[in-house]
Structure formats: structure tokens, C-alpha cells
CSV table of C-alpha atoms in Angstrom, one decimal:
chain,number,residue,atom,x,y,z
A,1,UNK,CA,-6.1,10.5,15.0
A,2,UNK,CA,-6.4,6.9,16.9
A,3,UNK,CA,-9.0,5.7,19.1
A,4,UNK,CA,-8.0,4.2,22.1
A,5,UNK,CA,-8.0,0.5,19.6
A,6,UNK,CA,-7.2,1.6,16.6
A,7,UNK,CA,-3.6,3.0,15.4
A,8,UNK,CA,-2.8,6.4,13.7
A,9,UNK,CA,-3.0,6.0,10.0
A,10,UNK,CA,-0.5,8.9,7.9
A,11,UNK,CA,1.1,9.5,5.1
A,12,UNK,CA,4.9,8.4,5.5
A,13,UNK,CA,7.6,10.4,6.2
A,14,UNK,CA,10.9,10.4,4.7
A,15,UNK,CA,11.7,9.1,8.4
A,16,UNK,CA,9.4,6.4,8.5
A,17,UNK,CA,12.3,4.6,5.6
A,18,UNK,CA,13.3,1.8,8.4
A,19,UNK,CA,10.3,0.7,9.5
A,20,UNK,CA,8.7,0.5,5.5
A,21,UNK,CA,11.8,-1.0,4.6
A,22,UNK,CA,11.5,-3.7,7.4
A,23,UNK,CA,7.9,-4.2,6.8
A,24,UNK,CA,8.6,-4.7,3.0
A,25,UNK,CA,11.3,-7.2,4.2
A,26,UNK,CA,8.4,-8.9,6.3
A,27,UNK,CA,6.2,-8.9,3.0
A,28,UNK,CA,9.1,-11.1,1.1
A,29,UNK,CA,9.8,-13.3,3.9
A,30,UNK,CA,6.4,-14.3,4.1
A,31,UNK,CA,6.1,-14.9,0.6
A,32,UNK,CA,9.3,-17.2,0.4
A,33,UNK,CA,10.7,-14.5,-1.6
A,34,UNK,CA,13.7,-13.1,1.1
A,35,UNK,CA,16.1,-14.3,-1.7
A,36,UNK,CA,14.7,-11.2,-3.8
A,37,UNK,CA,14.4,-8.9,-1.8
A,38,UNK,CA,16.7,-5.9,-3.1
A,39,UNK,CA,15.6,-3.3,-2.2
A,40,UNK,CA,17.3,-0.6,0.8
A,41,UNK,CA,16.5,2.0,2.7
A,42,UNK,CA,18.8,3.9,0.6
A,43,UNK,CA,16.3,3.3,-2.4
A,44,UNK,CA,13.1,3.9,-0.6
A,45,UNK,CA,14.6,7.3,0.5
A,46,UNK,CA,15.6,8.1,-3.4
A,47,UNK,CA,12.2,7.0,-4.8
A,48,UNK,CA,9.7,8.1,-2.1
A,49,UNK,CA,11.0,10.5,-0.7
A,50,UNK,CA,12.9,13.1,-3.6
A,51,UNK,CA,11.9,15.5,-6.1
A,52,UNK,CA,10.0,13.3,-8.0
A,53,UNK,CA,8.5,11.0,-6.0
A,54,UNK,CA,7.8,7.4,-7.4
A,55,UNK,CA,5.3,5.7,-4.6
A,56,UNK,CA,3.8,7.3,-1.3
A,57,UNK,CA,2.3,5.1,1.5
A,58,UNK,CA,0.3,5.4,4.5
A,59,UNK,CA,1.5,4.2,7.3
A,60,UNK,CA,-0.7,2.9,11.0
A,61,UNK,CA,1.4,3.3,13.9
A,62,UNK,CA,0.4,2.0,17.2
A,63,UNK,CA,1.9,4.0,20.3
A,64,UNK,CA,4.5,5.0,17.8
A,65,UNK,CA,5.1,1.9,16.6
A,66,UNK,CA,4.8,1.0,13.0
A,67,UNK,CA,2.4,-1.9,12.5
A,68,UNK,CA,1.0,-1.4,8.9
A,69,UNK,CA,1.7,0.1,5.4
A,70,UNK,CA,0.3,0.8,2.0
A,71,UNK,CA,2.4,1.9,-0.4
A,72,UNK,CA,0.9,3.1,-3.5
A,73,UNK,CA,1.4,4.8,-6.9
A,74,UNK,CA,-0.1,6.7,-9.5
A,75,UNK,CA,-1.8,4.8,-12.4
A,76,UNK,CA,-3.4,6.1,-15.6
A,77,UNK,CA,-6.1,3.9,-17.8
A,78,UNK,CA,-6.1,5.8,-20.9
A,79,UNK,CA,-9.2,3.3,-22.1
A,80,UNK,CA,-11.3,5.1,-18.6
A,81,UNK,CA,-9.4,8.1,-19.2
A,82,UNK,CA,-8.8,8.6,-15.7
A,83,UNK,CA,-6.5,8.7,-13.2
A,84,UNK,CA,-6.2,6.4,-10.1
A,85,UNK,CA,-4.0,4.8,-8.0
A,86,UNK,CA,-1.7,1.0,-8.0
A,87,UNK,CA,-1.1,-0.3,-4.7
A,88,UNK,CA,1.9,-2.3,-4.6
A,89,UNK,CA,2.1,-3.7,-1.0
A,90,UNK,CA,0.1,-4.1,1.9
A,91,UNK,CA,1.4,-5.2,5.4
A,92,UNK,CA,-0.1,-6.0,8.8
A,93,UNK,CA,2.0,-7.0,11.6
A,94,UNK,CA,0.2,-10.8,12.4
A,95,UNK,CA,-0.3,-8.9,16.0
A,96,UNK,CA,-2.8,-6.5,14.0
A,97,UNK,CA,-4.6,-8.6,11.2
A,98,UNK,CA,-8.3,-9.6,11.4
A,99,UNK,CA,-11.2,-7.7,13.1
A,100,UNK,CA,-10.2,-5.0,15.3
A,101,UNK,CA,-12.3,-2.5,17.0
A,102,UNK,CA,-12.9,0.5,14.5
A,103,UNK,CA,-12.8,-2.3,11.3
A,104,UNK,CA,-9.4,-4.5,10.1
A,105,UNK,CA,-6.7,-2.3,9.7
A,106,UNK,CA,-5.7,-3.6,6.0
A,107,UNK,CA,-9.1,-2.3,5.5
A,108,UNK,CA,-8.7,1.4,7.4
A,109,UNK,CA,-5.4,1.6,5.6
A,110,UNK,CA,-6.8,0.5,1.5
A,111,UNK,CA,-9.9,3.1,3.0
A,112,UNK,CA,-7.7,6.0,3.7
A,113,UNK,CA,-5.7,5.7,0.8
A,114,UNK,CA,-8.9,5.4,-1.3
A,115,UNK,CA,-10.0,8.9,0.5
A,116,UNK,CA,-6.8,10.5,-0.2
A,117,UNK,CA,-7.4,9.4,-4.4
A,118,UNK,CA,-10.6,10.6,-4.4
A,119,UNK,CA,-9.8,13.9,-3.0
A,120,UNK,CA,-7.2,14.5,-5.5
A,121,UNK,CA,-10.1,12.9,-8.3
A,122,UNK,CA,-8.6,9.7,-8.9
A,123,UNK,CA,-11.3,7.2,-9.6
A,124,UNK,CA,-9.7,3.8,-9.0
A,125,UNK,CA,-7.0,1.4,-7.1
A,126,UNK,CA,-5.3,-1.6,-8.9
A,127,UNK,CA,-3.2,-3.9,-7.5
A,128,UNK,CA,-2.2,-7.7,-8.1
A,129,UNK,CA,-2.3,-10.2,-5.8
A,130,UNK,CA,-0.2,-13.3,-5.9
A,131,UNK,CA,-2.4,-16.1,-7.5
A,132,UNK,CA,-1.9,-18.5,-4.2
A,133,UNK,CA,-3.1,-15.6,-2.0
A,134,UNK,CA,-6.4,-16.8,-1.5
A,135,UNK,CA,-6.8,-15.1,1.8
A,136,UNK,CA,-5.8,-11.6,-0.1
A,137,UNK,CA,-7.9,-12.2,-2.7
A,138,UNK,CA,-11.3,-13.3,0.0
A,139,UNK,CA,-10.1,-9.3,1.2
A,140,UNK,CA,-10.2,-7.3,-1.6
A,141,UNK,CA,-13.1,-8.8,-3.3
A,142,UNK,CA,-14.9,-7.7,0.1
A,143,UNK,CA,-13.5,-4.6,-0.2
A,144,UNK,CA,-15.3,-4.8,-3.5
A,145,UNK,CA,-12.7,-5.6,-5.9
A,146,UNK,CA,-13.2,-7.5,-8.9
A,147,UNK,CA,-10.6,-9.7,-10.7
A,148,UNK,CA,-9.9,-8.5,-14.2
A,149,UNK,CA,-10.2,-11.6,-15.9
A,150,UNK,CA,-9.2,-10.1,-19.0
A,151,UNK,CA,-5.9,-9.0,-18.3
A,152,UNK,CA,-2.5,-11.1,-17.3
A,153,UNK,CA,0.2,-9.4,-16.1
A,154,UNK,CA,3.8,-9.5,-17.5
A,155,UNK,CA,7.1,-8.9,-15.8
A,156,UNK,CA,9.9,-7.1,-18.0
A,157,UNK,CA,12.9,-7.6,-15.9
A,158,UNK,CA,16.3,-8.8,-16.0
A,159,UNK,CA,18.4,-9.3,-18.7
A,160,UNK,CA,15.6,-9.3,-21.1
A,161,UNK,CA,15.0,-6.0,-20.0
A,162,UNK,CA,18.3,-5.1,-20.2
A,163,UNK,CA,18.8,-6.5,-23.5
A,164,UNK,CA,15.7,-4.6,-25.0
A,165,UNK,CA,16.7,-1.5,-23.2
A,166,UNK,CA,20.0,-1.9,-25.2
A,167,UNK,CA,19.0,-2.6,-28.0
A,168,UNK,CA,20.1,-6.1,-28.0
């Protein structure tokens, strides 16, 4: 439930697909990355939203209106072995970022879905950030977030994972 400043926070609803999917589109276009951006409605719907769900995400809403998401998966570190949870994207409308009465809503929304692991005894969130994000990266190491200096992400994609899929 809202205060009178501070939007809903949920889980996202299989109806909810548009505005993700245009808040997702937001996330690319700020990035420079609109070119690609593949993803549709149609996708979010089949991966979020089926049997077998792939992601979930929490959504704020403001009067109804869609203003923020989280969108999140299950992880597994077999070296903690625990579970926790990989949070792919964060959004806030600019008309919503910084302080806001009741705390900055990128922080109510990484909070909530950090209650929500918890209570299903996850013990962690990961998530990358892109290296020229300094802004991001100021948030999440107040959130208290370390870097793992010790690990580099790699991207299987493309052709080269189409090749090794193949056999190739």
C-alpha cells in the first residue's frame, strides 16, 4: 500500500506486459542501446508469465500509473550453496528518481524484492551494472553492494552461440 508520496510497489501481473515492456524499451534507449532492443510483449508474456516462469518483477505504480520496475531471477552459487536472486533491470521514470518522501524508489523497489528473497530463504541479489554507470554503481554500493572484483562477465550470444549449440 502507498502513502500519499510514495507509489504501490507489487509483483507484476501478466497485465502489467506493456508497461514493462515500455519501461525495458526506456532502459535501452537510455543506454544508446534502442538498436538491440528485441525483445516484445509477446516474449515477456511467454517468459514471465507461463508455466515455467523465467524472471518476475515488481512493479511501483503511481495513481495506476507504472513508474518503476525490477525485474529479477533466480540465481544459484553452488560455491555459497545457496540460493538468491539476479536482478536484470531496474527502471525509474526520471519524474521519480532521487530522494522521495518514504526513501528513493530504486531503493523501495531493490528493498522489496530483497524481502520477497528472504522470505522464500534466498540469501543474496547479483546484478551487473554497465561499467560507465557510475551513478548505478554510487547506488548499489549504498545499498551495500560490493563489486566482485574477481569475476568478469562473459556474453555467449549470437552466432558463436549458435555455432556451439550446433555443434559447429
Amino acid at each position: 500500500m502507498s502513502t500519499k508520496n510514495q507509489p504501490d510497489i507489487r509483483l507484476a501481473q501478466k497485465d502489467d506486459v506493456p508497461a514493462l515492456h515500455a519501461m525495458l524499451f526506456q532502459i535501452a534507449a537510455a543506454t544508446g542501446c534502442k538498436d538491440k532492443f528485441k525483445s516484445s510483449p509477446d516474449d515477456l508474456v511467454r517468459d514471465g508469465f507461463g508455466n515455467t516462469p523465467a524472471f518476475e518483477a515488481m512493479i511501483a505504480t503511481e495513481n495506476s500509473t507504472p513508474v518503476a520496475l525490477c525485474l529479477y531471477f533466480p540465481s544459484y552459487s553452488t560455491f555459497r550453496g545457496q540460493a538468491g536472486l539476479y536482478i536484470q533491470d531496474l527502471y525509474v521514470a526520471p519524474s521519480h528518481r532521487g530522494a522521495q518522501p518514504g526513501g528513493s524508489l530504486a531503493r523501495n523497489l531493490v528493498q522489496a524484492v530483497a524481502k520477497q528473497a528472504h522470505a522464500q530463504g534466498k540469501t543474496y541479489i547479483r546484478l551487473s551494472v554497465d561499467a560507465q554507470n557510475v551513478i548505478g554503481q554510487r547506488f548499489y554500493e549504498k545499498l551495500g553492494m560490493r563489486p566482485a572484483d574477481e569475476e568478469k562477465i562473459f556474453v555467449l550470444d549470437g552466432d558463436a552461440f549458435t555455432d556451439l549449440a550446433q555443434n559447429k
